[in-house]
Coordinates of C-alpha atoms and ligand atoms in Angstrom, one line a residue:
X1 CA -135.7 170.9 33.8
X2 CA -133.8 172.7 31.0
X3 CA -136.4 171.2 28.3
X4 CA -133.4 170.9 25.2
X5 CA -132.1 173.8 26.0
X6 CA -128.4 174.1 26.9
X7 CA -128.7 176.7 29.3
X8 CA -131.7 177.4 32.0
X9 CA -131.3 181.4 30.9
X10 CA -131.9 180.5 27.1
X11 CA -135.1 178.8 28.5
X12 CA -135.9 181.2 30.6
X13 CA -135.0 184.2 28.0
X14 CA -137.2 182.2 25.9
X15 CA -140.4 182.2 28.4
X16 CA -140.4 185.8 27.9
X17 CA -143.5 186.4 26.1
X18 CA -145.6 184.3 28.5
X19 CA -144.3 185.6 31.7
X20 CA -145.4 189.1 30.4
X21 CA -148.7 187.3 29.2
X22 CA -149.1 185.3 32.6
X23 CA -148.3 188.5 34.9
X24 CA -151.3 190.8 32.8
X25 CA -153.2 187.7 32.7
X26 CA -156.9 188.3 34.9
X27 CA -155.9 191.8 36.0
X28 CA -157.6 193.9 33.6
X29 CA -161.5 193.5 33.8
X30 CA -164.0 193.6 30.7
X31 CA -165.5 196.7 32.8
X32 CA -162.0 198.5 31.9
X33 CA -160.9 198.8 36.0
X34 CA -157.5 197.1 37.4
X35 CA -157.9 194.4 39.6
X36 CA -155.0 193.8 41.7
X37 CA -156.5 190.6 44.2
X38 CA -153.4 190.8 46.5
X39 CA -153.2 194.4 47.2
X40 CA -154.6 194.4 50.6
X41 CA -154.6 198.1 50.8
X42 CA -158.0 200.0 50.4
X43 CA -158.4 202.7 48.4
X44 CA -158.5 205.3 51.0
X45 CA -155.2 203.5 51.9
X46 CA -153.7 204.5 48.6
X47 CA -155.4 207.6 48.2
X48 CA -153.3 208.7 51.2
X49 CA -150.1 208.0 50.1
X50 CA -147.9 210.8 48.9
X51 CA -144.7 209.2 48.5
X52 CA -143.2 206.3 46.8
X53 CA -139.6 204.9 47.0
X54 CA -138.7 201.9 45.2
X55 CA -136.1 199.2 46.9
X56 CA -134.4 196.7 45.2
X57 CA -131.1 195.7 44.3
X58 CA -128.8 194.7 40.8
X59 CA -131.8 194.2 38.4
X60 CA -134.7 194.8 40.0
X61 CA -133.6 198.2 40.8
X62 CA -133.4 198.6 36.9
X63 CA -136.7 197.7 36.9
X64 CA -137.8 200.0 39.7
X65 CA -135.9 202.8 37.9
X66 CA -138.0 201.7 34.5
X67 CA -141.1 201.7 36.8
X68 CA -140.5 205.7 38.1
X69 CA -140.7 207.2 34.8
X70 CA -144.5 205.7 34.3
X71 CA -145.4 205.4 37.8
X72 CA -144.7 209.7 38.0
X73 CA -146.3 210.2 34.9
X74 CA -149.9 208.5 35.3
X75 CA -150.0 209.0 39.4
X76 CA -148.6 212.5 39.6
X77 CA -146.6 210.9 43.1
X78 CA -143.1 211.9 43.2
X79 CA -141.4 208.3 43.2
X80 CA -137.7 207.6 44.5
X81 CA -135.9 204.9 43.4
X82 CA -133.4 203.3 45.5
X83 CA -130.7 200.6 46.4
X84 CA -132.0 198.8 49.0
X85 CA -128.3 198.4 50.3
X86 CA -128.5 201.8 50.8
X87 CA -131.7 202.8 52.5
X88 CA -131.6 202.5 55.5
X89 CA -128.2 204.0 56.2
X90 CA -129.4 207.9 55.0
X91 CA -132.1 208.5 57.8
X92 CA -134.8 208.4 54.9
X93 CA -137.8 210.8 55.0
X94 CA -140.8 208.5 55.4
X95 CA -143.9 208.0 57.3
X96 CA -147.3 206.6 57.3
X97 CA -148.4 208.6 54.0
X98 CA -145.3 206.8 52.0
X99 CA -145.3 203.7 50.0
X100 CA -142.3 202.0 49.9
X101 CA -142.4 199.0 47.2
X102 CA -139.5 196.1 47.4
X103 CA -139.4 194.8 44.0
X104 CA -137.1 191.4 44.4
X105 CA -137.7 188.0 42.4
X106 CA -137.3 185.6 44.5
X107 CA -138.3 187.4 47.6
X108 CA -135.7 186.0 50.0
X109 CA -132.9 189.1 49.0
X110 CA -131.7 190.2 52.5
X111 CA -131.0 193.7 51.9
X112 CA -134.2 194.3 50.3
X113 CA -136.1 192.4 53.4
X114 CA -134.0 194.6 56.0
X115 CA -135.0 197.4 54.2
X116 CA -138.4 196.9 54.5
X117 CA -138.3 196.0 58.2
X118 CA -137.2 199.3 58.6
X119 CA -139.5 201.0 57.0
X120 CA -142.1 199.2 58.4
X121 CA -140.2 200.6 61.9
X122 CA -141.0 203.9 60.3
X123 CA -144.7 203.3 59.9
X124 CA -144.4 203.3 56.3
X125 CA -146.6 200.6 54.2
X126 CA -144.9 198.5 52.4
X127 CA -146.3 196.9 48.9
X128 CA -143.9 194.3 47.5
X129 CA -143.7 193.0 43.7
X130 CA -142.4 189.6 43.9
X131 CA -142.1 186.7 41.7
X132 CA -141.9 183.5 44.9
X133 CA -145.1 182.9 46.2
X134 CA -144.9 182.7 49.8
X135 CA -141.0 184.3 49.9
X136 CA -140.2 185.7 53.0
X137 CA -140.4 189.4 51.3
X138 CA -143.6 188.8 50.6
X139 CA -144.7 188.3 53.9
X140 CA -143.6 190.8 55.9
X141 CA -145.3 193.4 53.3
X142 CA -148.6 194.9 53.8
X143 CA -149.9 194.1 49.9
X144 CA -147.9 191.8 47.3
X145 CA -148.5 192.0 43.6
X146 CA -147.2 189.0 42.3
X147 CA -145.8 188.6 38.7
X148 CA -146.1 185.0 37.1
X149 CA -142.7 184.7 35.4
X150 CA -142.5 181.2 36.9
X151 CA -139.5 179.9 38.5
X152 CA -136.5 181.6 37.8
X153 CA -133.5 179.5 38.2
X154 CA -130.7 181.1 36.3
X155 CA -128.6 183.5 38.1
X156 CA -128.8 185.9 35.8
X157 CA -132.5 187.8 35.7
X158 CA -134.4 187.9 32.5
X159 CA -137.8 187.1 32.8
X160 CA -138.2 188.3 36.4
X161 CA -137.0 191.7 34.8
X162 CA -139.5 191.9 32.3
X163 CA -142.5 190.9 34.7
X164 CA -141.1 193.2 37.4
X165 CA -141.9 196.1 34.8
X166 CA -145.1 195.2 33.9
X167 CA -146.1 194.5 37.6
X168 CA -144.9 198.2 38.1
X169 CA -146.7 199.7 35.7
X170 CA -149.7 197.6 37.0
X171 CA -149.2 199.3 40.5
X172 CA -149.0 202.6 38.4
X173 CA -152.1 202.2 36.4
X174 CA -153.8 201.3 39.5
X175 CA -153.0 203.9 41.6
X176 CA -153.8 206.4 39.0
X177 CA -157.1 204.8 38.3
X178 CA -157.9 204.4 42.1
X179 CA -156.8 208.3 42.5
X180 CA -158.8 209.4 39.6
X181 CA -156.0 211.4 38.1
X182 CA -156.1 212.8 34.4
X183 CA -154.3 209.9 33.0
X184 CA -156.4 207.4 34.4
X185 CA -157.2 207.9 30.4
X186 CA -154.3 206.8 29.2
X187 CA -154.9 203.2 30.9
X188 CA -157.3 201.7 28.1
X189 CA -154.5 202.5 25.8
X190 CA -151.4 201.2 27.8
X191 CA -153.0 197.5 28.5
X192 CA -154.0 197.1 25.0
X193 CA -150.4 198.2 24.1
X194 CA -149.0 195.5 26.9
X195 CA -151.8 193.1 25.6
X196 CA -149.7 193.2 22.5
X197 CA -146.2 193.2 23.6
X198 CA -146.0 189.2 24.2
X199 CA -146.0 189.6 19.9
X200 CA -143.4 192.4 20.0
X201 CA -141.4 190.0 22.6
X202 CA -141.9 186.9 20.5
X203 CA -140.4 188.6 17.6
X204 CA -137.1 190.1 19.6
X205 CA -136.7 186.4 20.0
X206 CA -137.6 185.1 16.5
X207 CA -134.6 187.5 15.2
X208 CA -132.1 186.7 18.2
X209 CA -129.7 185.2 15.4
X210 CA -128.5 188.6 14.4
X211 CA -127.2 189.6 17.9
X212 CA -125.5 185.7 18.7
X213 CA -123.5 186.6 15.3
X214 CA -122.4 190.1 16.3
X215 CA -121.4 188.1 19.9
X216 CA -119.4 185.9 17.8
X217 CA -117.5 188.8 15.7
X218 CA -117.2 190.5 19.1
X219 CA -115.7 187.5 20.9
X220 CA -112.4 189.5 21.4
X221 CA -113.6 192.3 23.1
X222 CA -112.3 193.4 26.5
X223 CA -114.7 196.6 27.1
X224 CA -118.7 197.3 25.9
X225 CA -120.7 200.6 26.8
X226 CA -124.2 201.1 26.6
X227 CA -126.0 204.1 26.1
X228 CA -130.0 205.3 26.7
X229 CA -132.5 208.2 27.9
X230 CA -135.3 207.9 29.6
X231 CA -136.8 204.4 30.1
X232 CA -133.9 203.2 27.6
X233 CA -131.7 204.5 30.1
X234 CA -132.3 202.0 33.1
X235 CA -132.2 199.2 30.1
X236 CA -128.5 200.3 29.1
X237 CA -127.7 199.5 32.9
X238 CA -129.4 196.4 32.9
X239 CA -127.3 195.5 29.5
X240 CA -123.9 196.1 31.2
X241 CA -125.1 194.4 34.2
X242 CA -125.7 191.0 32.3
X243 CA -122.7 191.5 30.1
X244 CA -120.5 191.7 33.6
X245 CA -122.0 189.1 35.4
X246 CA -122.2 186.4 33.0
X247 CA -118.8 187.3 30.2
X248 CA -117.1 189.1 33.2
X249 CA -116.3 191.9 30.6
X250 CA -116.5 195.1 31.8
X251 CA -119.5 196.6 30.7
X252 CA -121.2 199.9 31.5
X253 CA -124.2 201.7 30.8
X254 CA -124.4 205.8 30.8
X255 CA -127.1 208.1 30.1
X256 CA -126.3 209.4 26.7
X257 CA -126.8 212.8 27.7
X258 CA -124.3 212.3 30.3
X259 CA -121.5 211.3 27.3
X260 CA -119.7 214.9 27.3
X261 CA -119.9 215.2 31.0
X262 CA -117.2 212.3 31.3
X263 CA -117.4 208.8 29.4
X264 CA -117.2 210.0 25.5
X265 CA -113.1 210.1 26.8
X266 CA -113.5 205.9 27.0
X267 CA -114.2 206.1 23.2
X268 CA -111.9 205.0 21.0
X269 CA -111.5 202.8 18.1
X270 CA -113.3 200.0 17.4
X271 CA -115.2 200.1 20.9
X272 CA -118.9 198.4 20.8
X273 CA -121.4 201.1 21.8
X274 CA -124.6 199.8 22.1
X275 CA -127.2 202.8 21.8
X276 CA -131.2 201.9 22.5
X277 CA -133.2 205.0 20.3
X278 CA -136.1 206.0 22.3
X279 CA -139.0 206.0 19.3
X280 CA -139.5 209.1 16.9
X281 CA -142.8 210.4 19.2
X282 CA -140.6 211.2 22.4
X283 CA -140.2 214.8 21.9
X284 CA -136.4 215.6 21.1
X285 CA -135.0 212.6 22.7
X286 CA -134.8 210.5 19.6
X287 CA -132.9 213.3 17.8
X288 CA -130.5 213.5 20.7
X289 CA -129.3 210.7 21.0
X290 CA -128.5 210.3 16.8
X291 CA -126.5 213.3 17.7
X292 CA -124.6 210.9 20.5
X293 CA -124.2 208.3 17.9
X294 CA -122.8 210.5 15.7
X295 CA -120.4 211.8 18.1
X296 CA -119.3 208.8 19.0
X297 CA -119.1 207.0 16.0
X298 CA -116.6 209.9 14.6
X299 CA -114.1 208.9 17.3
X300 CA -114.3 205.4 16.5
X301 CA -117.0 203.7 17.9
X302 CA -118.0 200.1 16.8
X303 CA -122.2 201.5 17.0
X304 CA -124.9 198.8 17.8
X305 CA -128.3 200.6 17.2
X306 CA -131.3 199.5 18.6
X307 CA -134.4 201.8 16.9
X308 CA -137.9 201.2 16.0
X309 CA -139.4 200.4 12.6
X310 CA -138.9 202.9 10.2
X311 CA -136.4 205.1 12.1
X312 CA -134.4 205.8 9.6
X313 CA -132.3 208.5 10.7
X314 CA -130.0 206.3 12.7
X315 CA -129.2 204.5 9.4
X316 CA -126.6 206.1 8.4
X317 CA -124.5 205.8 12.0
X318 CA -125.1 202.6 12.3
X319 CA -122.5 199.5 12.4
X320 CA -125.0 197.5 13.3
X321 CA -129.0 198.1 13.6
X322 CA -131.4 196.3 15.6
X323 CA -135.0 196.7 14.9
X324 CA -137.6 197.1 17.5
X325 CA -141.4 196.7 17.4
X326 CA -142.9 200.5 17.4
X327 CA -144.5 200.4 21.1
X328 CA -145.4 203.7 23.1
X329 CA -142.0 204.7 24.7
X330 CA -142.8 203.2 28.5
X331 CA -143.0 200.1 26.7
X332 CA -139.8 199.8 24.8
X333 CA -137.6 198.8 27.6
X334 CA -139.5 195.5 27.5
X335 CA -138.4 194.7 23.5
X336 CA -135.1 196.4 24.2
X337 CA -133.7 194.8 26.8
X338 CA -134.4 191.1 24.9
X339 CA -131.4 191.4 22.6
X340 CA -129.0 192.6 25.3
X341 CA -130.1 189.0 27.1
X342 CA -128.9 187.0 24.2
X343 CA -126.0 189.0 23.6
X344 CA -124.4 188.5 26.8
X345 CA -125.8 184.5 26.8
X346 CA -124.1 184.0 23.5
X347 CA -121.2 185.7 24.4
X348 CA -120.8 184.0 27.9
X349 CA -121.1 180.5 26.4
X350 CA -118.5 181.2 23.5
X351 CA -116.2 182.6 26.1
X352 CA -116.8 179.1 28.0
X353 CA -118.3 180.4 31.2
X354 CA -121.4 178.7 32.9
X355 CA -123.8 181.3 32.2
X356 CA -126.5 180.0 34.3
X357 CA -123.9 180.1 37.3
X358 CA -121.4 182.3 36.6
X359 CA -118.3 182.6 39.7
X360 CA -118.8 184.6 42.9
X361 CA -122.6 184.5 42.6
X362 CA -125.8 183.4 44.0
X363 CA -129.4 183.3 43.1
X364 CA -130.5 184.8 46.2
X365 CA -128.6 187.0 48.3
X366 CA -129.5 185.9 51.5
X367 CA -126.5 188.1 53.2
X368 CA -126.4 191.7 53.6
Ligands
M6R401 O1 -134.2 188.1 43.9 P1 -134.0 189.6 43.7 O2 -134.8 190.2 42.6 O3 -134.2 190.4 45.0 O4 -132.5 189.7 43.3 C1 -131.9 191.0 43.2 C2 -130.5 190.9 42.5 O5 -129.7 190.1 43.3 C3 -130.6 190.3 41.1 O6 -131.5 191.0 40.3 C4 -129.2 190.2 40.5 O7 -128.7 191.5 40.2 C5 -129.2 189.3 39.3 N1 -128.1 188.4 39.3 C6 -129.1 190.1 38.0 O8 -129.1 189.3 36.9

């Protein structure tokens, strides 16, 4: 049931801070180890593995490319991302020493589970992250790490993007602690950080009114980019996704140091460029990209800033400025991504669409 609200993806965008809450909930021991109760594969298991490759499709590949930048950086694996649409059809490199993990919400996607039978052909494990409880996806895998989002009905993914994450970097942490590598440190750290984020979450939502106004001034508009490094990369795809699926605008999302290789040519006047800021501590990245809003705010860009607390260098570039919590930077997709969810909602509903089923789609792509 919709519970008041007019839409089953305001509800669900909503949920946010306890799906985050529920999927960290009982995995993180007072003794300070991971425990991840439907991994199924032993520790010698994992300690084998030298590959990963993510699968997944539409958002939960975002996710999956979210997941590679932390998943590298505490394991030390070298982690793939890919479509599942396209996996199989490339003659992949894998064997029994890579992990391939399916990341799909409701577990039933078809390309993702054909994927996975054929890595399992190749002798590959397979660990999937999955949101259904006893979805097909699920079952064919060798381990399952669940997240508790709860059900998702909306076509549109919000909180089954925001648990996938966290589930990911659960897989991450626990590998690295498993492995024993040098930033098994870092883990005490990270799941207080992600102990706090349900607050950081609650407060994206708390200020949503700012972005359903902008969505009301920006009613008119035919085109909206999006721009990120790093993590915030993957969440200025996810941003374009929603805005296409649900306002049928089109809607894409670059890395921002890819503008003068190409897309800084689609700027021009009064175009909506929204522009997540990685926080101040990333070395160089935050003062790249307020070079990139500078750029393309001279040629005419409408800029919609997303920074953290205090940042106050973007100030002056910015049309509009959205404030985000200060979490470490693996973190911030999870508070960025919340504002480009209500955005597209708001602007969906004002257009008149059905934003919980918007044309030509389905909740689970049960067809290849
Ligand atoms: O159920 P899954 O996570 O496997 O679904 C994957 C995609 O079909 C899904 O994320 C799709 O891109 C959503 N409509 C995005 O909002």
């Amino acid at each position: 049931e919709k519970g008041g609200y007019d839409w089953f993806m305001l509800k669900e965008i909503d949920e946010q801070p306890q799906a985050v809450a529920e999927t960290l909930l009982g995995r993180y021991g007072r003794s300070g180890r991971l425990q991840l109760d439907e991994m199924r594969l032993s520790d010698d298991e994992l300690r084998d593995v030298d590959k990963i490759i993510i699968i997944a499709c539409g958002t939960a590949s975002y996710a999956g490319l979210v997941a590679k930048y932390a998943i590298e950086h505490w394991t030390r694996i070298p982690c793939e991302v890919e479509l599942a649409s396209e996996f199989r059809y490339r003659d992949p490199i894998i064997d029994r020493s890579t992990l391939v993990v399916a990341i799909s919400q409701s577990g039933e996607t078809m390309d993702t589970l054909m994927a996975i039978r054929y890595a399992r052909q190749q002798r590959a494990r397979v660990l999937s992250i999955c949101n259904t409880n006893g979805s097909t996806i699920p079952r064919e895998s060798d381990a399952v790490i669940y997240t508790h989002a709860g059900p998702e009905v909306a076509v549109a993914s919000t909180k089954g993007f925001l648990s996938q994450i966290v589930a990911c970097y659960l897989l991450g942490l626990y590998l690295a602690q498993v492995r024993g590598v040098k930033y098994g440190d870092e883990i005490d750290a990270i799941m207080a950080a992600l102990e706090k984020l349900p607050a950081g979450i609650q407060r994206m939502l708390d200020e949503g009114e700012q972005v359903r106004k902008l969505a009301a001034e920006l009613v008119d508009t035919r085109s909206v980019l999006f721009l990120g490094r790093h993590v915030g990369y993957p969440v200025a795809l996810e941003g374009a996704l929603k805005l296409k699926e649900l306002a049928y605008l089109h809607a894409e999302g670059f890395a921002a140091g890819e503008l003068k290789h190409g897309p800084i040519a689609l700027i021009e006047d009064g175009i909506p460029v929204f522009v997540v800021v990685p926080p101040k501590a990333r070395d160089q990245l935050q003062e790249k990209i307020v070079s990139n809003i500078q750029e393309i705010r001279a040629r005419g860009a409408l800029t919609i800033v997303l920074a953290e607390d205090g940042d106050d260098d973007v100030v002056p570039y910015a049309d509009h400025l959205i404030r985000l919590p200060k979490v470490p930077t693996l973190l911030q997709p999870l508070v960025a991504t919340v504002p480009l969810q209500i955005f597209a909602c708001e602007l969906a509903g004002l257009l008149g669409h059905d934003v919980d089923q918007p044309r030509n789609l389905a909740k689970s792509v049960t067809v290849e």
